[in-house]
Coordinates of C-alpha atoms and ligand atoms in Angstrom, one line a residue:
M103 CA 15.9 -20.5 17.2
T104 CA 15.0 -21.6 13.7
D105 CA 12.1 -24.0 13.2
T106 CA 13.1 -26.7 10.8
T107 CA 9.8 -28.6 11.0
I108 CA 8.2 -26.1 8.8
T109 CA 9.7 -25.9 5.4
R110 CA 9.6 -22.6 3.5
N111 CA 6.2 -22.6 2.0
F112 CA 6.2 -19.7 -0.2
L113 CA 5.9 -20.4 -3.9
D114 CA 9.6 -20.0 -4.3
T115 CA 9.4 -19.7 -8.0
P116 CA 11.4 -17.6 -10.5
S117 CA 8.1 -16.2 -11.9
F118 CA 8.1 -13.9 -8.9
W119 CA 11.6 -12.9 -9.6
R120 CA 13.0 -11.5 -12.8
E121 CA 16.6 -10.4 -13.2
Y122 CA 17.7 -7.3 -15.1
P123 CA 17.4 -6.7 -18.1
E124 CA 14.1 -8.5 -17.6
R125 CA 11.7 -6.3 -15.8
D126 CA 10.3 -7.6 -12.5
I127 CA 6.5 -7.0 -12.4
E128 CA 5.8 -8.1 -8.9
F129 CA 4.8 -4.9 -6.9
V130 CA 7.0 -4.7 -3.8
R131 CA 4.9 -3.5 -0.9
W132 CA 6.2 -5.4 2.1
Y133 CA 9.5 -6.6 3.5
P134 CA 10.7 -9.1 4.7
C135 CA 8.9 -11.8 2.8
D136 CA 10.2 -14.8 4.8
V137 CA 7.2 -14.8 7.1
R138 CA 6.5 -17.6 9.6
P139 CA 4.0 -18.3 12.4
L140 CA 3.9 -15.6 15.0
T141 CA 1.8 -15.0 18.1
A142 CA 1.1 -11.7 19.9
D143 CA 3.0 -13.1 23.0
A144 CA 6.1 -13.7 20.9
M145 CA 5.8 -10.3 19.3
Y146 CA 6.1 -8.4 22.6
A147 CA 8.2 -10.9 24.6
Q148 CA 11.1 -8.5 24.3
Q149 CA 10.4 -4.8 23.8
E150 CA 13.3 -3.1 22.2
K151 CA 11.8 0.4 22.0
F152 CA 8.7 2.4 22.8
P153 CA 7.8 4.4 19.7
K154 CA 6.7 8.1 20.1
T155 CA 4.7 8.1 16.8
T156 CA 3.0 5.6 14.6
S157 CA 0.6 5.1 11.8
F158 CA -2.4 2.8 11.6
Y159 CA -4.0 0.7 8.9
V160 CA -7.6 -0.6 9.3
H161 CA -8.8 -3.2 6.9
I162 CA -12.5 -3.3 6.1
P163 CA -13.1 -6.4 3.9
F164 CA -16.5 -5.6 2.6
C165 CA -17.8 -4.4 -0.8
N166 CA -21.3 -3.8 -2.0
Q167 CA -20.5 -5.3 -5.3
V168 CA -17.4 -7.6 -5.5
C169 CA -15.5 -7.1 -8.8
T170 CA -14.3 -10.0 -10.7
S171 CA -10.5 -10.2 -10.7
C172 CA -10.0 -8.3 -7.5
P173 CA -6.9 -9.5 -5.6
Y174 CA -7.9 -8.1 -2.1
N175 CA -9.3 -9.7 1.0
K176 CA -13.0 -8.8 0.7
F177 CA -16.5 -10.2 1.0
N178 CA -20.0 -9.1 -0.2
T179 CA -21.5 -6.8 2.5
R180 CA -23.8 -8.8 4.8
N181 CA -25.3 -6.7 7.6
T182 CA -24.9 -9.2 10.5
L183 CA -21.3 -10.0 9.5
V184 CA -20.5 -6.3 9.3
R185 CA -21.9 -5.7 12.8
R186 CA -19.9 -8.6 14.3
Y187 CA -16.8 -7.4 12.4
I188 CA -17.1 -3.9 13.8
E189 CA -17.5 -5.2 17.4
A190 CA -14.4 -7.4 16.9
L191 CA -12.5 -4.5 15.5
K192 CA -13.4 -2.3 18.5
A193 CA -12.2 -5.1 20.8
E194 CA -8.9 -5.1 18.8
I195 CA -8.6 -1.3 19.0
D196 CA -9.2 -1.5 22.7
M197 CA -6.4 -4.1 23.1
Y198 CA -4.0 -1.9 21.2
S199 CA -4.9 1.1 23.4
R200 CA -3.9 -0.8 26.4
L201 CA -0.7 -2.4 25.0
P202 CA 2.3 -1.3 27.1
Y203 CA 4.4 -1.1 23.9
L204 CA 2.2 1.8 22.6
K205 CA 1.6 3.5 25.9
D206 CA 2.9 7.0 24.9
V207 CA 2.3 6.8 21.2
V208 CA 0.7 9.4 19.0
F209 CA -0.8 8.5 15.7
T210 CA 0.4 10.9 12.9
S211 CA -1.4 9.2 10.1
G212 CA -3.8 6.4 9.3
Y213 CA -5.5 4.6 6.4
F214 CA -8.8 2.8 6.1
G215 CA -8.5 0.3 3.2
G216 CA -10.3 -2.6 1.9
G217 CA -12.4 -3.8 0.4
T218 CA -14.4 -0.6 0.5
P219 CA -14.5 0.9 4.0
T220 CA -17.3 3.3 3.0
T221 CA -19.7 0.3 2.5
L222 CA -20.2 0.8 6.3
R223 CA -23.3 2.8 7.0
A224 CA -22.9 6.4 8.2
E225 CA -23.9 5.3 11.8
E226 CA -21.4 2.5 11.7
L227 CA -18.6 4.8 10.5
D228 CA -19.6 7.3 13.3
D229 CA -19.4 4.5 15.9
L230 CA -16.1 3.1 14.7
L231 CA -14.3 6.4 14.2
G232 CA -15.7 7.9 17.4
F233 CA -14.4 4.8 19.3
M234 CA -11.0 5.1 17.8
K235 CA -10.7 8.8 18.7
Q236 CA -11.8 8.0 22.2
R237 CA -9.2 5.2 22.7
L238 CA -6.2 6.4 20.7
N239 CA -4.1 9.6 20.6
F240 CA -4.1 11.4 17.3
S241 CA -1.8 14.4 16.4
D242 CA -3.5 17.6 15.5
D243 CA -2.3 17.3 11.9
C244 CA -2.9 13.6 11.6
S245 CA -3.7 12.7 8.0
V246 CA -6.4 10.0 7.7
T247 CA -7.3 8.4 4.4
I248 CA -10.4 6.3 3.6
E249 CA -10.9 4.3 0.4
S250 CA -14.2 4.3 -1.5
T251 CA -15.8 3.5 -4.8
P252 CA -17.6 6.4 -6.5
V253 CA -21.0 5.0 -5.4
D254 CA -20.4 4.1 -1.7
V255 CA -20.1 7.7 -0.4
D256 CA -22.8 10.3 0.1
Q257 CA -23.2 13.6 1.9
H258 CA -24.2 12.0 5.2
K259 CA -21.1 9.7 5.2
L260 CA -18.9 12.7 4.2
D261 CA -20.2 14.7 7.2
V262 CA -19.4 11.8 9.5
L263 CA -15.9 11.4 8.0
L264 CA -15.1 15.1 8.2
K265 CA -16.4 15.3 11.8
H266 CA -13.9 12.7 12.8
G267 CA -10.9 14.2 11.1
V268 CA -10.7 12.1 7.9
N269 CA -9.0 14.5 5.5
R270 CA -8.1 12.4 2.5
M271 CA -10.2 10.2 0.3
S272 CA -9.0 7.6 -2.2
L273 CA -11.6 6.9 -4.8
G274 CA -11.5 3.9 -7.2
V275 CA -12.5 5.5 -10.5
Q276 CA -10.4 3.1 -12.7
T277 CA -11.4 4.9 -15.9
F278 CA -14.1 7.3 -17.1
H279 CA -15.0 5.2 -20.1
D280 CA -18.2 3.2 -19.5
P281 CA -17.4 0.3 -21.9
L282 CA -14.1 -0.3 -20.1
L283 CA -15.9 -0.2 -16.7
R284 CA -18.3 -2.9 -18.2
Y285 CA -15.4 -5.1 -19.1
L286 CA -14.1 -4.7 -15.5
G287 CA -17.5 -5.8 -14.2
R288 CA -18.0 -2.4 -12.5
A289 CA -20.5 -0.8 -14.8
R290 CA -23.5 -1.9 -12.7
A291 CA -21.9 0.0 -9.8
H292 CA -20.8 3.2 -11.4
T293 CA -20.3 5.1 -14.7
G294 CA -17.9 7.8 -15.7
E295 CA -20.6 10.4 -15.1
S296 CA -21.5 9.2 -11.6
A297 CA -17.7 9.2 -10.8
T298 CA -17.6 12.8 -11.9
R299 CA -20.6 13.7 -9.8
T300 CA -19.1 12.0 -6.7
I301 CA -15.7 13.8 -7.2
E302 CA -17.6 17.2 -7.3
L303 CA -19.6 16.2 -4.2
I304 CA -16.4 15.4 -2.3
D305 CA -14.7 18.6 -3.5
R306 CA -17.7 20.7 -2.3
S307 CA -17.7 18.9 1.1
G308 CA -14.3 20.5 2.1
M309 CA -12.3 17.2 2.1
E310 CA -8.7 18.4 2.0
N311 CA -7.3 15.8 -0.4
L312 CA -8.9 13.7 -3.0
C313 CA -6.9 10.9 -4.7
I314 CA -8.3 8.8 -7.6
D315 CA -7.1 5.4 -8.7
Y316 CA -6.8 4.5 -12.4
M317 CA -5.7 1.2 -13.9
I318 CA -3.5 0.6 -16.9
G319 CA -4.0 -2.7 -18.8
I320 CA -7.8 -2.9 -18.7
P321 CA -9.4 -5.0 -21.5
G322 CA -10.2 -2.7 -24.5
Q323 CA -8.0 0.2 -23.2
T324 CA -6.2 2.1 -26.0
H325 CA -3.7 4.9 -25.9
E326 CA -6.3 7.4 -27.0
L327 CA -8.8 6.4 -24.3
W328 CA -5.9 6.6 -21.7
A329 CA -4.9 10.0 -23.0
Q330 CA -8.6 11.2 -22.6
D331 CA -8.6 9.8 -19.0
I332 CA -5.5 11.7 -18.2
R333 CA -7.0 15.0 -19.5
T334 CA -10.2 14.3 -17.5
L335 CA -8.1 13.8 -14.4
M336 CA -6.3 17.1 -14.9
D337 CA -9.6 19.0 -15.4
L338 CA -11.3 17.7 -12.3
P339 CA -10.7 18.9 -8.7
V340 CA -8.5 15.9 -7.9
T341 CA -5.4 16.5 -5.7
S342 CA -3.5 13.3 -6.1
F343 CA -3.5 10.3 -8.3
S344 CA -2.5 6.6 -8.2
V345 CA -2.2 4.1 -11.0
Y346 CA -2.4 0.3 -10.7
N347 CA -1.3 -2.3 -13.2
Y348 CA -4.4 -4.3 -13.9
A349 CA -3.9 -8.0 -13.1
V350 CA -6.2 -10.6 -14.5
L351 CA -6.5 -13.4 -11.9
P352 CA -6.6 -16.9 -13.4
G353 CA -10.1 -18.4 -13.1
S354 CA -11.8 -15.0 -12.7
E355 CA -14.8 -14.0 -14.8
V356 CA -12.6 -11.5 -16.7
F357 CA -10.1 -14.2 -17.4
F358 CA -12.7 -16.4 -19.1
A359 CA -14.2 -13.5 -20.9
L360 CA -10.8 -12.7 -22.4
Q361 CA -10.1 -16.3 -23.2
S362 CA -13.5 -16.6 -25.1
G363 CA -13.1 -13.3 -26.9
A364 CA -16.2 -11.9 -25.2
T365 CA -14.2 -8.8 -24.2
P366 CA -11.4 -7.2 -26.2
P367 CA -7.9 -8.0 -25.2
C368 CA -5.8 -6.1 -22.7
P369 CA -3.1 -3.8 -24.0
S370 CA 0.2 -5.5 -24.7
T371 CA 3.1 -4.9 -22.3
H372 CA 4.6 -2.6 -24.8
E373 CA 1.3 -0.6 -25.1
A374 CA 1.0 -0.5 -21.3
D375 CA 4.6 0.8 -21.0
E376 CA 3.8 3.6 -23.4
M377 CA 0.7 4.5 -21.4
Y378 CA 2.9 4.8 -18.3
Q379 CA 5.4 7.0 -20.1
Y380 CA 2.6 9.2 -21.4
L381 CA 1.3 9.5 -17.9
H382 CA 4.6 10.4 -16.4
T383 CA 5.6 13.0 -19.0
T384 CA 2.1 14.6 -19.2
L385 CA 1.7 15.0 -15.5
M386 CA 5.3 16.2 -14.8
D387 CA 5.2 18.6 -17.8
A388 CA 2.1 20.1 -16.1
G389 CA 4.0 20.5 -12.9
Y390 CA 2.6 17.5 -11.0
L391 CA 5.0 16.1 -8.3
A392 CA 6.1 12.5 -8.2
L393 CA 5.5 10.6 -4.9
T394 CA 6.4 7.2 -6.3
Y395 CA 6.5 6.0 -9.9
N396 CA 2.8 5.5 -9.8
D397 CA 1.6 8.1 -7.3
F398 CA 1.5 11.8 -8.1
I399 CA 0.2 15.0 -6.4
E400 CA -0.8 18.2 -8.0
P401 CA 1.6 21.1 -8.5
M402 CA 3.1 22.9 -5.5
R403 CA 0.7 25.3 -3.8
P404 CA 2.0 28.5 -2.1
E405 CA 0.3 27.4 1.2
W406 CA 2.2 24.1 1.1
E407 CA 5.5 25.8 0.4
A408 CA 4.9 28.3 3.2
K409 CA 4.4 25.3 5.6
G410 CA 7.8 23.9 4.5
V411 CA 6.8 21.3 2.0
K412 CA 9.9 20.5 -0.1
T413 CA 10.6 19.0 -3.5
Y414 CA 13.7 17.6 -5.3
P415 CA 14.7 17.4 -9.0
V416 CA 13.7 14.1 -10.6
L417 CA 16.6 14.6 -13.1
T418 CA 19.8 15.5 -11.3
D419 CA 21.2 17.0 -14.4
G420 CA 18.3 19.5 -14.5
S421 CA 17.5 18.6 -18.2
K422 CA 13.8 18.7 -17.4
P423 CA 12.1 20.7 -14.6
Y424 CA 10.4 17.5 -13.2
R425 CA 10.1 17.5 -9.4
G426 CA 9.4 14.9 -6.8
L427 CA 7.8 15.6 -3.4
E428 CA 9.8 15.0 -0.2
T429 CA 7.0 13.1 1.4
D430 CA 8.3 13.5 4.9
T431 CA 7.9 17.3 4.7
F432 CA 4.2 17.1 4.1
Y433 CA 1.6 15.8 6.6
L434 CA -0.8 14.7 3.9
T435 CA 1.8 12.2 2.7
D436 CA 2.8 11.0 6.2
H437 CA 1.4 7.5 5.7
L438 CA 3.7 6.9 2.7
S439 CA 6.7 8.3 4.6
Q440 CA 6.0 6.4 7.7
V441 CA 5.4 3.0 6.1
W442 CA 8.0 3.2 3.3
G443 CA 10.2 6.2 3.8
R444 CA 10.9 5.9 7.5
C445 CA 10.1 2.2 7.8
G446 CA 8.4 3.2 11.0
D447 CA 5.8 1.4 13.1
M448 CA 2.3 0.8 11.8
V449 CA -0.5 -0.8 13.8
A450 CA -2.5 -3.0 11.5
M451 CA -6.0 -3.8 12.5
G452 CA -8.8 -5.8 10.9
S453 CA -8.7 -9.1 9.1
G454 CA -5.9 -9.8 6.6
A455 CA -3.9 -6.6 7.3
Y456 CA -0.1 -6.0 7.5
G457 CA 1.7 -4.1 10.1
Y458 CA 5.1 -3.4 11.6
L459 CA 5.7 -3.1 15.4
N460 CA 8.6 -3.8 17.7
N461 CA 10.9 -4.6 14.8
R462 CA 8.5 -7.3 13.5
M463 CA 6.5 -7.3 10.3
Y464 CA 3.2 -9.0 11.0
L465 CA 0.0 -10.2 9.3
T466 CA -3.4 -10.5 10.9
E467 CA -5.8 -13.4 10.6
P468 CA -7.2 -13.4 7.1
D469 CA -10.2 -15.7 7.8
I470 CA -12.9 -13.3 8.9
N471 CA -14.7 -15.7 11.3
A472 CA -11.4 -16.8 12.9
Y473 CA -10.5 -13.1 13.2
I474 CA -13.8 -12.2 15.0
E475 CA -13.4 -15.2 17.4
T476 CA -9.8 -14.3 18.3
C477 CA -10.6 -10.6 19.0
N478 CA -13.7 -11.6 21.0
A479 CA -11.6 -14.0 23.1
G480 CA -9.4 -11.0 24.0
R481 CA -6.4 -12.0 21.9
L482 CA -4.6 -9.9 19.2
P483 CA -5.3 -11.7 15.9
I484 CA -1.6 -11.9 14.8
V485 CA -0.8 -15.1 12.8
M486 CA 2.4 -14.6 10.9
G487 CA 5.4 -12.3 10.8
A488 CA 9.1 -11.8 10.5
Y489 CA 11.6 -10.4 12.9
T490 CA 14.0 -7.8 11.5
D491 CA 17.4 -7.7 13.0
E492 CA 19.8 -4.8 12.3
H493 CA 20.9 -6.2 8.9
E494 CA 17.3 -6.8 7.8
Q495 CA 16.3 -3.3 9.0
R496 CA 19.1 -1.8 6.8
C497 CA 17.9 -3.9 3.9
R498 CA 14.3 -2.9 4.6
S499 CA 15.1 0.8 4.6
L500 CA 16.3 0.6 1.0
V501 CA 13.8 -2.1 -0.3
L502 CA 10.9 0.1 0.8
G503 CA 12.6 3.5 1.0
L504 CA 13.4 3.5 -2.7
K505 CA 9.8 3.0 -3.6
L506 CA 9.7 6.8 -2.9
L507 CA 12.5 7.1 -5.5
R508 CA 15.1 8.6 -3.3
M509 CA 16.9 7.8 0.0
K510 CA 18.7 10.6 1.7
R511 CA 22.1 9.3 2.9
S512 CA 22.0 11.5 6.0
V513 CA 18.6 10.1 7.1
Y514 CA 19.8 6.6 6.6
R515 CA 23.0 7.2 8.5
E516 CA 21.1 8.7 11.4
R517 CA 18.7 5.7 11.4
H518 CA 21.3 2.9 11.1
G519 CA 24.7 4.3 12.0
V520 CA 26.1 3.5 8.6
D521 CA 26.1 5.0 5.2
P522 CA 23.8 3.1 2.7
Y523 CA 26.3 3.3 -0.1
E524 CA 29.2 2.1 2.1
Y525 CA 27.1 -0.7 3.5
F526 CA 25.7 -1.9 0.1
K527 CA 28.6 -0.7 -2.0
D528 CA 28.7 -3.6 -4.5
K529 CA 25.0 -3.7 -5.0
C530 CA 24.9 0.1 -5.5
D531 CA 27.8 0.2 -7.9
D532 CA 26.2 -2.5 -9.9
L533 CA 22.8 -0.7 -10.1
A534 CA 24.6 2.6 -10.9
A535 CA 26.6 0.8 -13.7
K536 CA 23.3 -0.3 -15.2
G537 CA 22.0 3.2 -15.1
L538 CA 19.2 2.4 -12.6
I539 CA 20.3 4.5 -9.7
E540 CA 22.5 7.6 -9.2
I541 CA 24.6 8.1 -6.1
T542 CA 25.2 11.7 -5.1
D543 CA 26.7 13.1 -1.9
E544 CA 23.1 13.7 -0.7
A545 CA 21.1 10.7 -1.8
I546 CA 20.7 7.4 -3.6
Q547 CA 18.2 8.3 -6.3
V548 CA 16.3 6.1 -8.8
T549 CA 17.0 7.4 -12.3
Y550 CA 14.2 8.7 -14.6
P551 CA 13.0 7.1 -16.8
K552 CA 15.1 4.0 -16.7
G553 CA 15.2 3.3 -13.0
W554 CA 11.5 4.1 -12.6
Y555 CA 10.8 1.4 -15.2
Y556 CA 12.9 -1.1 -13.2
I557 CA 11.8 0.1 -9.8
D558 CA 10.8 -3.4 -8.4
N559 CA 14.1 -4.9 -9.7
I560 CA 16.0 -2.1 -7.8
C561 CA 14.0 -2.7 -4.6
K562 CA 14.6 -6.4 -4.7
T563 CA 18.3 -6.0 -5.2
F564 CA 18.4 -5.0 -1.5
Y565 CA 16.6 -8.2 -0.3
S566 CA 18.8 -10.1 2.2
D567 CA 20.0 -13.6 1.4
A568 CA 17.2 -15.1 3.5
N569 CA 14.6 -13.3 1.3
Y570 CA 16.2 -13.8 -2.0
R571 CA 13.7 -15.0 -4.6
L572 CA 10.8 -15.1 -2.2
P573 CA 7.5 -13.7 -3.3
Q574 CA 5.8 -10.8 -1.5
P575 CA 3.8 -12.1 1.5
T576 CA 0.0 -12.0 0.9
S577 CA -2.9 -13.3 2.8
A578 CA -2.6 -16.3 0.5
S579 CA 0.8 -17.1 2.1
T580 CA -1.1 -17.3 5.5
E581 CA -3.5 -19.8 4.0
I582 CA -0.7 -21.9 2.5
L583 CA 1.1 -21.8 5.9
N584 CA -2.1 -22.9 7.7
W585 CA -2.5 -25.7 5.3
Q586 CA 1.0 -26.9 5.9
I587 CA 0.6 -26.7 9.6
D588 CA -2.7 -28.7 9.5
R589 CA -1.1 -31.2 7.2
A590 CA 1.7 -31.8 9.7
D591 CA 0.8 -32.9 13.1
G592 CA -1.9 -30.4 13.8
R593 CA -1.4 -26.8 14.9
K594 CA -0.9 -27.6 18.5
G595 CA 1.9 -30.0 17.9
L596 CA 4.1 -27.5 16.1
P597 CA 6.4 -25.2 18.0
V598 CA 5.9 -21.5 17.1
V599 CA 9.1 -19.9 15.8
Q600 CA 10.7 -17.7 18.4
L601 CA 11.3 -14.4 16.7
Ligands
SAM6 C1 -9.1 -1.5 -2.4 S1 -9.4 -0.9 -4.0 C2 -10.0 0.8 -3.8 C3 -11.4 1.1 -3.3 C4 -12.5 0.4 -3.8 N1 -12.6 -0.9 -3.3 C5 -12.6 0.4 -5.3 O1 -12.3 -0.6 -5.9 O2 -13.0 1.4 -5.9 C6 -7.8 -0.3 -4.5 C7 -7.5 -0.3 -6.0 O3 -7.0 -1.5 -6.4 C8 -7.0 -1.5 -7.8 N2 -7.4 -2.8 -8.3 C9 -8.6 -3.5 -8.2 N3 -8.5 -4.7 -8.9 C10 -7.3 -4.8 -9.4 C11 -6.6 -5.7 -10.2 N4 -7.2 -6.8 -10.6 N5 -5.3 -5.5 -10.6 C12 -4.7 -4.3 -10.2 N6 -5.3 -3.4 -9.4 C13 -6.5 -3.6 -9.1 C14 -8.1 -0.5 -8.2 O4 -7.4 0.6 -8.9 C15 -8.7 0.0 -6.9 O5 -9.1 1.3 -6.9
SF4_7 S1 -14.8 -2.6 -5.0 FE1 -12.5 -2.5 -4.8 S2 -12.0 -4.0 -3.2 FE2 -14.1 -4.4 -3.8 S3 -14.0 -6.0 -5.2 FE3 -14.0 -4.2 -6.4 S4 -11.8 -3.6 -6.7 FE4 -11.9 -5.2 -5.0

């Protein structure tokens, strides 16, 4: 049943949608986008399958120092709120551990994101992680990632994380240049030197994988500073690397500082593109392996190869020795494979998180107090979502799967019973004619460098008609929807869409 009393809310504006040859700059992370009200009861009214494996995402919306122009769901750390939040989170974890849909499930990967999850004190991390391990089943080689800034982690916290099987850290370094950190409003928190010390501390602790985040497009960033940051990255004991496109949020402190000339301008689009190109060629010339167009892992190690980790050629004509990692052959990249590559289940917990269960994409309550109240009342805090029927699942597998730059046709056929090229022949032929993808007997592969540059245009080509031109869902879409519901006859008067 489709609810016609709620009009489509979501800023259906072409600024979220650029057609080739214009480059789309909206980062595709989720699909579908056409999300509507959803309750936990509606989510599990019909259970179509019982998954054997899954991943989790836990959102910790606290930071010790909130950065200006941060797009994430986060608050300044306040001890009483943190304590109430952790209790609510434990109630939510307990509900999932008893959910019939997940009765036999094993977690093969997980991710603590934020915000900054390591703003929790060591005792709080111990309590939360210990509780999760007690309630949920984890595989022996489960890869668990936690995000941190360079200042919110110390030896005591590392000991707790390692004790509970966290084997991957993602550290928000952004840049090693102090003036640039100042323009970002992060310099009070950390400097290039303190980031280096923290990286060395994490390396000595025995953490298996350390990923650092950089940003391209920071005020004052030049090609030379960027090249220095890449050299620093390659000299440090860092296993993998992610790059984000810095977005200046209208109305933020950085926005006004840029407007008034108090900070130097951000690099132009052309300069930022050159920095991306430099990053790609420098890392791949040095043997780094591509995971996505903005995530890389260090060159293949003999012990990984011995365990069956596989790579593929980024250029099918072999003109350069660049390689990409087949993420589903490596346990440390299981989270990426599960969420994008396999489009598998993911249990999202915490306030303002996204998950996928029982063929439904869902969002959790982004209002922290409402989240706490809902969990404490014994209800799962699911507020919005979208059902994916077989056609949407076929679209989803390419929209998200191609984020990993390659979809094996045999894998797709096994999952959906059809060949992706046959099913989307016109769209594939069109993308191939534009030089954005290549279709081989084995795979649909994003071309390098052209397809990489247009990656989000390519992913959006596989949006279904119902999602055409819709922006990515964010916690802001939940707020807009709540506002619409309140503006109509009140929440209770409106029927919830049956998905
Ligand atoms: C949740 S944060 C990671 C952990 C920690 N909160 C931190 O900032 O160090 C994820 C990443 O988002 C990126 N990010 C932050 N603000 C951004 C912005 N305005 N535009 C694009 N990316 C941003 C940063 O690279 C940051 O490391
Ligand atoms: S520390 Fe990270 S999550 Fe927190 S405000 Fe800064 S960028 Fe956002």
